[in-house]
Amino acid sequence: MKNNLLSIDEYRNNPEFYFCKGLRCADKNNLNDAFKNLYKAVELEPDNCEYKFNIACFLSEMQRPKEANKIFNDILLNYDPTMFECYFGLGCNSFELGETEKAAEYFEKYLHFDKDGEFCEEVAEMIFYLKLYGDNSQGTQFHKWSNASLRYAQKYIQEEKLNNATRELCKSVSLYPFNVDARNLLTLSLLEQQNYERAQYIGMTVRIIDKYNVWAHCLCLYVLSHSGKHSRVRKFLDTMTLGEIDSREDLLCAAATLIIFDRVDELILLLEMYIAQYSDKLIFAALLLGYAINYDIEKFNEIFSILEASGKDNAELMAWMEYVKSCTGLNSSVGGLNAADEYCKVFKICEEAANPMYDPERYKELYVQIQKPKQKLSKRYMPIIECAVRHREIMYIKYYRKEIICLLSDCLKNADEPVDITSNSVEAYSAALEYNYCKLYYIECEKEDLIKKYNISLITFNRALQALKLNFHNKFIL
């Protein structure tokens, strides 16, 4: 009779086994063995928040507060912004490091987000102590600072400086993890940089905060489309008209998504539901376009008359309407209408501001980009990648390898001259690549730590960093 015990190989590849073993070692006050087993669990299942949180706690106990704080911040940014215990850990570790201003900020965030939390009394006392004996008068300004970074990011996106925007958005979310607009804009920025893996992580965190967020659901479609999960794409699109539309921005975001994915029937249904509430020229034009593509002549003529009466002062709009009308006849020689192309035209004709939330031109380009195969990195640069992967930190997401390949490709595009790879320079380039990675995703990283980890000199590191430049503003690379 067979028993239900796991085989030896199954135990070796079972993260839960190592996690439980680590906790047993901790009960016996054997922190080193506890850490080794937890580290193994995280290696086998890098995205498990419980494992990550516990290993951060162990690092704190082992007097390694900097490493612990990187993991706490990683959880809040990429996995679960509602794990408020991370703020308590961040506050305690910052206090141990003598960073009283940061400690006060993290403790205030803990009380702000979790008023009835387990450590509320202790935290309140700590905040009182820190404000009494230190110059920590900033109060709860993190929401204001987060929005300031968001505004910088929006400016960078207008200037098409996506790396700069990503950096500011990571900063914005780190300052205030419930800044949903910053998280959505970060997801979009990552998609446009073809970093689909991290875009998926950030998009999921928005749905943890607000599971009915329209923009987050629309962005999720591009992630799913890239990963080839077409059945889930269809399911998402089928439910698009069931979501709660709370604003004109939500409606235009959903409409643009349905148009890009060529779901005209759902577009018509959605706009018919909200046309009385949001009755402006662009929304009428989008509905007119839907009826034209579906050859619904009766409803087309009805909307045409309404739009003609309100838009007669716009000659371009009138010309576009006549063109669309010429395409609706059964004997039309003009040919069929492309929903995305025509919507992009009328979007500009109606002089709608190019909001990243619902700009059809932006999403049309994104959709086209998703269909294209990603350009491969030359094999001659792979030693840099392999060296960086060997030195990866446990807080980096499980797709770290893919991310740094993408990042290295970006750096090589910006290089003033070809990067010369020799056996002596690989470590320096890997260190520079990791440094750029940390700066891009707002991960605390000191040059001295990387120099020590990769066993290189400051001169070779700086030389490699100069060769692998990202298009950051100078204030970011210190």
GROMACS .gro file of C-alpha atoms in nm:
model
  478
    1MET     CA    1   0.000   0.000   0.000
    2LYS     CA    2   0.143   0.339  -0.101
    3ASN     CA    3   0.170   0.615   0.156
    4ASN     CA    4   0.132   0.989   0.092
    5LEU     CA    5   0.489   1.083   0.184
    6LEU     CA    6   0.680   1.291  -0.068
    7SER     CA    7   0.984   1.146  -0.238
    8ILE     CA    8   1.329   1.288  -0.156
    9ASP     CA    9   1.339   1.479  -0.488
   10GLU     CA   10   0.994   1.624  -0.421
   11TYR     CA   11   1.110   1.746  -0.080
   12ARG     CA   12   1.415   1.907  -0.237
   13ASN     CA   13   1.193   2.106  -0.473
   14ASN     CA   14   0.915   2.187  -0.226
   15PRO     CA   15   0.938   2.549  -0.101
   16GLU     CA   16   0.686   2.487   0.177
   17PHE     CA   17   0.914   2.218   0.322
   18TYR     CA   18   1.205   2.463   0.349
   19PHE     CA   19   0.979   2.736   0.482
   20CYS     CA   20   0.847   2.516   0.765
   21LYS     CA   21   1.196   2.387   0.836
   22GLY     CA   22   1.317   2.748   0.861
   23LEU     CA   23   1.043   2.832   1.113
   24ARG     CA   24   1.137   2.526   1.322
   25CYS     CA   25   1.499   2.641   1.326
   26ALA     CA   26   1.381   2.986   1.436
   27ASP     CA   27   1.186   2.833   1.725
   28LYS     CA   28   1.514   2.682   1.840
   29ASN     CA   29   1.679   3.027   1.807
   30ASN     CA   30   1.901   2.900   1.526
   31LEU     CA   31   1.875   3.209   1.306
   32ASN     CA   32   2.148   3.115   1.059
   33ASP     CA   33   1.989   2.782   0.965
   34ALA     CA   34   1.645   2.943   0.969
   35PHE     CA   35   1.765   3.204   0.720
   36LYS     CA   36   1.927   2.942   0.491
   37ASN     CA   37   1.605   2.743   0.471
   38LEU     CA   38   1.389   3.048   0.414
   39TYR     CA   39   1.630   3.164   0.145
   40LYS     CA   40   1.589   2.826  -0.027
   41ALA     CA   41   1.209   2.860  -0.008
   42VAL     CA   42   1.226   3.205  -0.170
   43GLU     CA   43   1.460   3.074  -0.442
   44LEU     CA   44   1.207   2.804  -0.529
   45GLU     CA   45   0.905   3.038  -0.510
   46PRO     CA   46   1.028   3.397  -0.556
   47ASP     CA   47   0.682   3.556  -0.567
   48ASN     CA   48   0.554   3.422  -0.235
   49CYS     CA   49   0.490   3.728  -0.014
   50GLU     CA   50   0.480   3.526   0.307
   51TYR     CA   51   0.826   3.382   0.241
   52LYS     CA   52   0.962   3.724   0.146
   53PHE     CA   53   0.818   3.893   0.454
   54ASN     CA   54   0.956   3.630   0.689
   55ILE     CA   55   1.303   3.638   0.539
   56ALA     CA   56   1.302   4.018   0.576
   57CYS     CA   57   1.211   3.975   0.942
   58PHE     CA   58   1.499   3.730   0.988
   59LEU     CA   59   1.740   3.971   0.820
   60SER     CA   60   1.626   4.235   1.069
   61GLU     CA   61   1.694   3.998   1.359
   62MET     CA   62   2.036   3.920   1.213
   63GLN     CA   63   2.127   4.292   1.218
   64ARG     CA   64   2.106   4.327   0.840
   65PRO     CA   65   1.851   4.612   0.825
   66LYS     CA   66   1.942   4.747   0.479
   67GLU     CA   67   1.879   4.412   0.310
   68ALA     CA   68   1.558   4.366   0.507
   69ASN     CA   69   1.426   4.707   0.405
   70LYS     CA   70   1.486   4.633   0.037
   71ILE     CA   71   1.256   4.331   0.069
   72PHE     CA   72   0.989   4.518   0.267
   73ASN     CA   73   0.985   4.792  -0.001
   74ASP     CA   74   0.977   4.532  -0.279
   75ILE     CA   75   0.665   4.371  -0.129
   76LEU     CA   76   0.483   4.705  -0.107
   77LEU     CA   77   0.579   4.811  -0.460
   78ASN     CA   78   0.542   4.489  -0.661
   79TYR     CA   79   0.327   4.245  -0.466
   80ASP     CA   80   0.088   4.362  -0.196
   81PRO     CA   81   0.051   4.729  -0.094
   82THR     CA   82  -0.190   4.619   0.182
   83MET     CA   83   0.080   4.431   0.379
   84PHE     CA   84   0.112   4.717   0.628
   85GLU     CA   85   0.337   4.522   0.865
   86CYS     CA   86   0.615   4.608   0.618
   87TYR     CA   87   0.596   4.969   0.736
   88PHE     CA   88   0.655   4.861   1.093
   89GLY     CA   89   0.962   4.665   0.982
   90LEU     CA   90   1.085   4.956   0.770
   91GLY     CA   91   1.041   5.196   1.062
   92CYS     CA   92   1.227   4.975   1.310
   93ASN     CA   93   1.514   4.911   1.071
   94SER     CA   94   1.545   5.279   0.976
   95PHE     CA   95   1.560   5.366   1.347
   96GLU     CA   96   1.837   5.107   1.395
   97LEU     CA   97   2.028   5.270   1.109
   98GLY     CA   98   1.997   5.610   1.275
   99GLU     CA   99   1.764   5.739   1.000
  100THR     CA  100   1.510   5.894   1.236
  101GLU     CA  101   1.331   6.099   0.969
  102LYS     CA  102   1.267   5.790   0.759
  103ALA     CA  103   1.166   5.593   1.068
  104ALA     CA  104   0.906   5.857   1.158
  105GLU     CA  105   0.773   5.854   0.801
  106TYR     CA  106   0.733   5.475   0.796
  107PHE     CA  107   0.569   5.468   1.140
  108GLU     CA  108   0.326   5.741   1.033
  109LYS     CA  109   0.238   5.539   0.723
  110TYR     CA  110   0.174   5.235   0.942
  111LEU     CA  111  -0.073   5.429   1.159
  112HIS     CA  112  -0.226   5.598   0.854
  113PHE     CA  113  -0.299   5.274   0.670
  114ASP     CA  114  -0.362   5.038   0.962
  115LYS     CA  115  -0.523   5.233   1.248
  116ASP     CA  116  -0.609   4.915   1.439
  117GLY     CA  117  -0.286   4.732   1.363
  118GLU     CA  118  -0.109   4.502   1.605
  119PHE     CA  119   0.173   4.748   1.674
  120CYS     CA  120  -0.029   5.073   1.686
  121GLU     CA  121   0.043   5.156   2.051
  122GLU     CA  122   0.418   5.097   2.018
  123VAL     CA  123   0.431   5.294   1.693
  124ALA     CA  124   0.242   5.591   1.841
  125GLU     CA  125   0.493   5.604   2.127
  126MET     CA  126   0.786   5.585   1.885
  127ILE     CA  127   0.648   5.870   1.673
  128PHE     CA  128   0.604   6.084   1.986
  129TYR     CA  129   0.964   6.008   2.090
  130LEU     CA  130   1.105   6.079   1.744
  131LYS     CA  131   0.923   6.411   1.715
  132LEU     CA  132   1.015   6.512   2.069
  133TYR     CA  133   1.387   6.452   2.029
  134GLY     CA  134   1.438   6.501   1.657
  135ASP     CA  135   1.359   6.741   1.377
  136ASN     CA  136   1.085   6.535   1.213
  137SER     CA  137   0.816   6.791   1.146
  138GLN     CA  138   0.711   6.673   0.801
  139GLY     CA  139   0.391   6.510   0.929
  140THR     CA  140   0.194   6.297   0.684
  141GLN     CA  141   0.322   6.468   0.369
  142PHE     CA  142   0.391   6.144   0.179
  143HIS     CA  143   0.070   6.169  -0.025
  144LYS     CA  144   0.163   6.521  -0.137
  145TRP     CA  145   0.519   6.413  -0.225
  146SER     CA  146   0.385   6.114  -0.415
  147ASN     CA  147   0.167   6.338  -0.633
  148ALA     CA  148   0.466   6.568  -0.695
  149SER     CA  149   0.663   6.271  -0.835
  150LEU     CA  150   0.357   6.172  -1.039
  151ARG     CA  151   0.350   6.517  -1.199
  152TYR     CA  152   0.721   6.488  -1.288
  153ALA     CA  153   0.650   6.147  -1.443
  154GLN     CA  154   0.361   6.284  -1.650
  155LYS     CA  155   0.594   6.552  -1.786
  156TYR     CA  156   0.856   6.289  -1.876
  157ILE     CA  157   0.593   6.077  -2.052
  158GLN     CA  158   0.492   6.377  -2.266
  159GLU     CA  159   0.861   6.413  -2.355
  160GLU     CA  160   0.881   6.035  -2.428
  161LYS     CA  161   1.151   5.985  -2.163
  162LEU     CA  162   1.016   5.656  -2.035
  163ASN     CA  163   1.309   5.558  -1.813
  164ASN     CA  164   1.284   5.890  -1.631
  165ALA     CA  165   0.908   5.845  -1.599
  166THR     CA  166   0.948   5.492  -1.463
  167ARG     CA  167   1.195   5.611  -1.202
  168GLU     CA  168   0.961   5.891  -1.084
  169LEU     CA  169   0.660   5.661  -1.081
  170CYS     CA  170   0.840   5.400  -0.869
  171LYS     CA  171   0.932   5.683  -0.634
  172SER     CA  172   0.572   5.805  -0.628
  173VAL     CA  173   0.438   5.460  -0.541
  174SER     CA  174   0.707   5.407  -0.277
  175LEU     CA  175   0.606   5.734  -0.111
  176TYR     CA  176   0.235   5.648  -0.117
  177PRO     CA  177   0.157   5.288  -0.220
  178PHE     CA  178  -0.215   5.358  -0.268
  179ASN     CA  179  -0.155   5.612  -0.544
  180VAL     CA  180  -0.355   5.421  -0.805
  181ASP     CA  181  -0.297   5.676  -1.082
  182ALA     CA  182   0.080   5.640  -1.037
  183ARG     CA  183   0.055   5.260  -1.041
  184ASN     CA  184  -0.156   5.260  -1.359
  185LEU     CA  185   0.076   5.506  -1.531
  186LEU     CA  186   0.372   5.292  -1.421
  187THR     CA  187   0.205   4.986  -1.576
  188LEU     CA  188   0.159   5.177  -1.903
  189SER     CA  189   0.518   5.302  -1.901
  190LEU     CA  190   0.647   4.947  -1.845
  191LEU     CA  191   0.430   4.814  -2.128
  192GLU     CA  192   0.569   5.076  -2.364
  193GLN     CA  193   0.921   4.969  -2.262
  194GLN     CA  194   0.820   4.608  -2.341
  195ASN     CA  195   0.872   4.508  -1.977
  196TYR     CA  196   0.555   4.298  -1.973
  197GLU     CA  197   0.652   4.092  -1.669
  198ARG     CA  198   0.685   4.383  -1.426
  199ALA     CA  199   0.383   4.552  -1.585
  200GLN     CA  200   0.184   4.245  -1.487
  201TYR     CA  201   0.305   4.272  -1.126
  202ILE     CA  202   0.219   4.641  -1.093
  203GLY     CA  203  -0.117   4.594  -1.265
  204MET     CA  204  -0.210   4.320  -1.019
  205THR     CA  205  -0.134   4.550  -0.723
  206VAL     CA  206  -0.385   4.805  -0.856
  207ARG     CA  207  -0.655   4.539  -0.860
  208ILE     CA  208  -0.568   4.454  -0.497
  209ILE     CA  209  -0.632   4.818  -0.403
  210ASP     CA  210  -0.934   4.870  -0.632
  211LYS     CA  211  -1.062   4.555  -0.801
  212TYR     CA  212  -1.307   4.752  -1.020
  213ASN     CA  213  -1.054   5.002  -1.152
  214VAL     CA  214  -1.134   5.049  -1.522
  215TRP     CA  215  -0.789   5.164  -1.634
  216ALA     CA  216  -0.618   4.873  -1.458
  217HIS     CA  217  -0.850   4.623  -1.629
  218CYS     CA  218  -0.785   4.780  -1.969
  219LEU     CA  219  -0.407   4.769  -1.919
  220CYS     CA  220  -0.434   4.406  -1.811
  221LEU     CA  221  -0.564   4.322  -2.158
  222TYR     CA  222  -0.235   4.426  -2.317
  223VAL     CA  223  -0.036   4.211  -2.073
  224LEU     CA  224  -0.261   3.911  -2.142
  225SER     CA  225  -0.250   3.971  -2.516
  226HIS     CA  226   0.131   3.971  -2.514
  227SER     CA  227   0.141   3.647  -2.313
  228GLY     CA  228  -0.091   3.478  -2.566
  229LYS     CA  229  -0.375   3.424  -2.317
  230HIS     CA  230  -0.642   3.497  -2.575
  231SER     CA  231  -0.926   3.320  -2.390
  232ARG     CA  232  -0.868   3.547  -2.089
  233VAL     CA  233  -0.853   3.849  -2.321
  234ARG     CA  234  -1.193   3.754  -2.463
  235LYS     CA  235  -1.331   3.705  -2.111
  236PHE     CA  236  -1.207   4.048  -2.000
  237LEU     CA  237  -1.353   4.212  -2.311
  238ASP     CA  238  -1.687   4.036  -2.260
  239THR     CA  239  -1.717   4.188  -1.912
  240MET     CA  240  -1.602   4.538  -2.012
  241THR     CA  241  -1.960   4.666  -2.037
  242LEU     CA  242  -2.045   4.528  -1.691
  243GLY     CA  243  -1.794   4.744  -1.504
  244GLU     CA  244  -1.893   5.056  -1.313
  245ILE     CA  245  -1.814   5.371  -1.513
  246ASP     CA  246  -1.767   5.657  -1.267
  247SER     CA  247  -1.630   5.929  -1.495
  248ARG     CA  248  -1.590   6.042  -1.853
  249GLU     CA  249  -1.223   5.934  -1.831
  250ASP     CA  250  -1.332   5.579  -1.740
  251LEU     CA  251  -1.573   5.574  -2.034
  252LEU     CA  252  -1.314   5.696  -2.284
  253CYS     CA  253  -1.058   5.449  -2.148
  254ALA     CA  254  -1.298   5.156  -2.192
  255ALA     CA  255  -1.409   5.283  -2.534
  256ALA     CA  256  -1.051   5.317  -2.661
  257THR     CA  257  -0.973   4.963  -2.543
  258LEU     CA  258  -1.278   4.813  -2.713
  259ILE     CA  259  -1.191   4.997  -3.036
  260ILE     CA  260  -0.825   4.887  -3.033
  261PHE     CA  261  -0.930   4.525  -2.975
  262ASP     CA  262  -1.196   4.559  -3.251
  263ARG     CA  263  -1.499   4.489  -3.030
  264VAL     CA  264  -1.752   4.721  -3.195
  265ASP     CA  265  -2.066   4.547  -3.062
  266GLU     CA  266  -1.947   4.596  -2.702
  267LEU     CA  267  -1.844   4.955  -2.783
  268ILE     CA  268  -2.197   5.036  -2.902
  269LEU     CA  269  -2.353   4.872  -2.597
  270LEU     CA  270  -2.123   5.062  -2.361
  271LEU     CA  271  -2.178   5.402  -2.522
  272GLU     CA  272  -2.555   5.354  -2.546
  273MET     CA  273  -2.558   5.294  -2.169
  274TYR     CA  274  -2.378   5.620  -2.091
  275ILE     CA  275  -2.455   5.853  -2.385
  276ALA     CA  276  -2.716   6.048  -2.187
  277GLN     CA  277  -2.474   6.100  -1.898
  278TYR     CA  278  -2.168   6.187  -2.109
  279SER     CA  279  -2.301   6.351  -2.425
  280ASP     CA  280  -2.016   6.539  -2.594
  281LYS     CA  281  -1.890   6.544  -2.952
  282LEU     CA  282  -1.619   6.278  -2.912
  283ILE     CA  283  -1.849   6.025  -2.749
  284PHE     CA  284  -2.121   6.086  -3.010
  285ALA     CA  285  -1.857   6.048  -3.282
  286ALA     CA  286  -1.738   5.716  -3.134
  287LEU     CA  287  -2.096   5.587  -3.128
  288LEU     CA  288  -2.149   5.711  -3.485
  289LEU     CA  289  -1.838   5.518  -3.590
  290GLY     CA  290  -1.971   5.202  -3.422
  291TYR     CA  291  -2.304   5.224  -3.605
  292ALA     CA  292  -2.123   5.291  -3.935
  293ILE     CA  293  -1.905   4.980  -3.899
  294ASN     CA  294  -2.211   4.768  -3.807
  295TYR     CA  295  -2.416   4.918  -4.095
  296ASP     CA  296  -2.697   5.019  -3.855
  297ILE     CA  297  -2.827   5.291  -4.090
  298GLU     CA  298  -3.128   5.398  -3.882
  299LYS     CA  299  -2.932   5.461  -3.563
  300PHE     CA  300  -2.642   5.604  -3.765
  301ASN     CA  301  -2.869   5.870  -3.917
  302GLU     CA  302  -3.014   5.954  -3.577
  303ILE     CA  303  -2.670   6.018  -3.420
  304PHE     CA  304  -2.552   6.190  -3.739
  305SER     CA  305  -2.831   6.450  -3.705
  306ILE     CA  306  -2.749   6.514  -3.338
  307LEU     CA  307  -2.378   6.552  -3.405
  308GLU     CA  308  -2.439   6.766  -3.714
  309ALA     CA  309  -2.646   7.013  -3.510
  310SER     CA  310  -2.386   7.045  -3.233
  311GLY     CA  311  -2.068   7.028  -3.445
  312LYS     CA  312  -2.146   7.247  -3.747
  313ASP     CA  313  -1.881   7.498  -3.636
  314ASN     CA  314  -1.611   7.230  -3.682
  315ALA     CA  315  -1.548   7.189  -4.055
  316GLU     CA  316  -1.305   6.899  -4.005
  317LEU     CA  317  -1.563   6.708  -3.800
  318MET     CA  318  -1.829   6.767  -4.066
  319ALA     CA  319  -1.594   6.639  -4.337
  320TRP     CA  320  -1.509   6.330  -4.131
  321MET     CA  321  -1.879   6.258  -4.073
  322GLU     CA  322  -1.951   6.282  -4.444
  323TYR     CA  323  -1.662   6.046  -4.518
  324VAL     CA  324  -1.791   5.793  -4.263
  325LYS     CA  325  -2.141   5.828  -4.408
  326SER     CA  326  -2.006   5.751  -4.756
  327CYS     CA  327  -1.870   5.423  -4.618
  328THR     CA  328  -2.202   5.305  -4.477
  329GLY     CA  329  -2.388   5.259  -4.807
  330LEU     CA  330  -2.414   4.909  -4.945
  331ASN     CA  331  -2.272   5.026  -5.279
  332SER     CA  332  -1.990   5.229  -5.125
  333SER     CA  333  -1.671   5.239  -5.331
  334VAL     CA  334  -1.469   5.377  -5.039
  335GLY     CA  335  -1.431   5.042  -4.865
  336GLY     CA  336  -1.461   4.933  -4.503
  337LEU     CA  337  -1.371   5.146  -4.204
  338ASN     CA  338  -1.088   5.065  -3.966
  339ALA     CA  339  -1.221   5.142  -3.617
  340ALA     CA  340  -0.885   5.227  -3.459
  341ASP     CA  341  -0.767   5.450  -3.746
  342GLU     CA  342  -1.093   5.644  -3.767
  343TYR     CA  343  -1.119   5.689  -3.392
  344CYS     CA  344  -0.763   5.827  -3.380
  345LYS     CA  345  -0.863   6.076  -3.650
  346VAL     CA  346  -1.179   6.199  -3.480
  347PHE     CA  347  -1.001   6.211  -3.142
  348LYS     CA  348  -0.771   6.479  -3.288
  349ILE     CA  349  -1.051   6.652  -3.481
  350CYS     CA  350  -1.247   6.696  -3.157
  351GLU     CA  351  -0.929   6.849  -3.007
  352GLU     CA  352  -0.929   6.604  -2.717
  353ALA     CA  353  -0.623   6.634  -2.492
  354ALA     CA  354  -0.388   6.334  -2.525
  355ASN     CA  355  -0.447   6.183  -2.180
  356PRO     CA  356  -0.236   5.865  -2.128
  357MET     CA  357  -0.542   5.700  -1.975
  358TYR     CA  358  -0.738   5.699  -2.301
  359ASP     CA  359  -0.519   5.829  -2.585
  360PRO     CA  360  -0.606   5.592  -2.875
  361GLU     CA  361  -0.288   5.667  -3.072
  362ARG     CA  362  -0.079   5.555  -2.776
  363TYR     CA  363  -0.272   5.229  -2.734
  364LYS     CA  364  -0.280   5.160  -3.106
  365GLU     CA  365   0.103   5.177  -3.111
  366LEU     CA  366   0.118   4.963  -2.798
  367TYR     CA  367  -0.106   4.697  -2.954
  368VAL     CA  368   0.108   4.688  -3.271
  369GLN     CA  369   0.424   4.662  -3.060
  370ILE     CA  370   0.282   4.365  -2.867
  371GLN     CA  371   0.234   4.170  -3.190
  372LYS     CA  372   0.600   4.213  -3.289
  373PRO     CA  373   0.871   3.971  -3.168
  374LYS     CA  374   1.116   4.122  -2.921
  375GLN     CA  375   1.462   4.198  -3.057
  376LYS     CA  376   1.718   3.954  -2.918
  377LEU     CA  377   2.033   4.058  -2.737
  378SER     CA  378   2.355   3.959  -2.913
  379LYS     CA  379   2.518   3.648  -2.765
  380ARG     CA  380   2.844   3.833  -2.713
  381TYR     CA  381   2.678   4.027  -2.428
  382MET     CA  382   2.532   3.724  -2.251
  383PRO     CA  383   2.828   3.686  -2.006
  384ILE     CA  384   2.723   4.021  -1.855
  385ILE     CA  385   2.370   3.887  -1.803
  386GLU     CA  386   2.484   3.554  -1.657
  387CYS     CA  387   2.723   3.728  -1.416
  388ALA     CA  388   2.447   3.965  -1.297
  389VAL     CA  389   2.206   3.673  -1.248
  390ARG     CA  390   2.464   3.488  -1.036
  391HIS     CA  391   2.484   3.795  -0.811
  392ARG     CA  392   2.108   3.867  -0.799
  393GLU     CA  393   1.948   3.979  -0.474
  394ILE     CA  394   1.654   3.790  -0.331
  395MET     CA  395   1.420   4.091  -0.353
  396TYR     CA  396   1.442   4.105  -0.734
  397ILE     CA  397   1.139   3.962  -0.912
  398LYS     CA  398   1.162   3.615  -1.065
  399TYR     CA  399   1.180   3.766  -1.414
  400TYR     CA  400   1.498   3.957  -1.322
  401ARG     CA  401   1.690   3.794  -1.606
  402LYS     CA  402   1.441   3.913  -1.867
  403GLU     CA  403   1.438   4.260  -1.716
  404ILE     CA  404   1.813   4.309  -1.725
  405ILE     CA  405   1.832   4.179  -2.083
  406CYS     CA  406   1.580   4.448  -2.177
  407LEU     CA  407   1.771   4.707  -1.974
  408LEU     CA  408   2.107   4.613  -2.127
  409SER     CA  409   1.958   4.642  -2.477
  410ASP     CA  410   1.839   4.990  -2.387
  411CYS     CA  411   2.182   5.086  -2.250
  412LEU     CA  412   2.357   4.958  -2.564
  413LYS     CA  413   2.128   5.169  -2.783
  414ASN     CA  414   2.240   5.478  -2.592
  415ALA     CA  415   2.611   5.384  -2.587
  416ASP     CA  416   2.844   5.637  -2.747
  417GLU     CA  417   3.066   5.358  -2.878
  418PRO     CA  418   3.052   4.972  -2.888
  419VAL     CA  419   3.088   4.809  -2.546
  420ASP     CA  420   3.414   4.612  -2.538
  421ILE     CA  421   3.369   4.279  -2.358
  422THR     CA  422   3.679   4.118  -2.208
  423SER     CA  423   3.716   3.866  -1.927
  424ASN     CA  424   3.825   4.144  -1.693
  425SER     CA  425   3.534   4.377  -1.770
  426VAL     CA  426   3.234   4.143  -1.742
  427GLU     CA  427   3.196   4.187  -1.365
  428ALA     CA  428   3.221   4.565  -1.396
  429TYR     CA  429   2.952   4.576  -1.666
  430SER     CA  430   2.729   4.343  -1.460
  431ALA     CA  431   2.770   4.568  -1.156
  432ALA     CA  432   2.687   4.875  -1.366
  433LEU     CA  433   2.383   4.698  -1.510
  434GLU     CA  434   2.257   4.608  -1.161
  435TYR     CA  435   2.318   4.966  -1.045
  436ASN     CA  436   2.106   5.099  -1.334
  437TYR     CA  437   1.840   4.839  -1.255
  438CYS     CA  438   1.819   4.955  -0.892
  439LYS     CA  439   1.811   5.322  -0.990
  440LEU     CA  440   1.538   5.257  -1.246
  441TYR     CA  441   1.310   5.072  -1.002
  442TYR     CA  442   1.388   5.291  -0.700
  443ILE     CA  443   1.574   5.020  -0.507
  444GLU     CA  444   1.828   5.144  -0.253
  445CYS     CA  445   2.174   5.062  -0.380
  446GLU     CA  446   2.520   5.188  -0.287
  447LYS     CA  447   2.813   5.181  -0.528
  448GLU     CA  448   3.041   5.058  -0.250
  449ASP     CA  449   2.822   4.751  -0.192
  450LEU     CA  450   2.829   4.658  -0.561
  451ILE     CA  451   3.205   4.707  -0.586
  452LYS     CA  452   3.252   4.471  -0.294
  453LYS     CA  453   3.001   4.215  -0.422
  454TYR     CA  454   3.152   4.197  -0.771
  455ASN     CA  455   3.511   4.232  -0.643
  456ILE     CA  456   3.600   4.519  -0.877
  457SER     CA  457   3.767   4.860  -0.840
  458LEU     CA  458   3.585   5.192  -0.830
  459ILE     CA  459   3.767   5.302  -1.148
  460THR     CA  460   3.651   5.000  -1.355
  461PHE     CA  461   3.300   5.032  -1.213
  462ASN     CA  462   3.271   5.400  -1.308
  463ARG     CA  463   3.411   5.326  -1.652
  464ALA     CA  464   3.149   5.056  -1.706
  465LEU     CA  465   2.876   5.284  -1.572
  466GLN     CA  466   2.979   5.551  -1.820
  467ALA     CA  467   2.955   5.298  -2.105
  468LEU     CA  468   2.613   5.164  -1.995
  469LYS     CA  469   2.428   5.492  -1.961
  470LEU     CA  470   2.052   5.518  -1.917
  471ASN     CA  471   1.868   5.831  -2.026
  472PHE     CA  472   1.816   5.952  -1.670
  473HIS     CA  473   1.831   6.315  -1.575
  474ASN     CA  474   2.157   6.392  -1.392
  475LYS     CA  475   1.983   6.428  -1.058
  476PHE     CA  476   1.910   6.055  -1.055
  477ILE     CA  477   2.262   5.920  -1.104
  478LEU     CA  478   2.463   6.038  -0.807
   0.00000   0.00000   0.00000
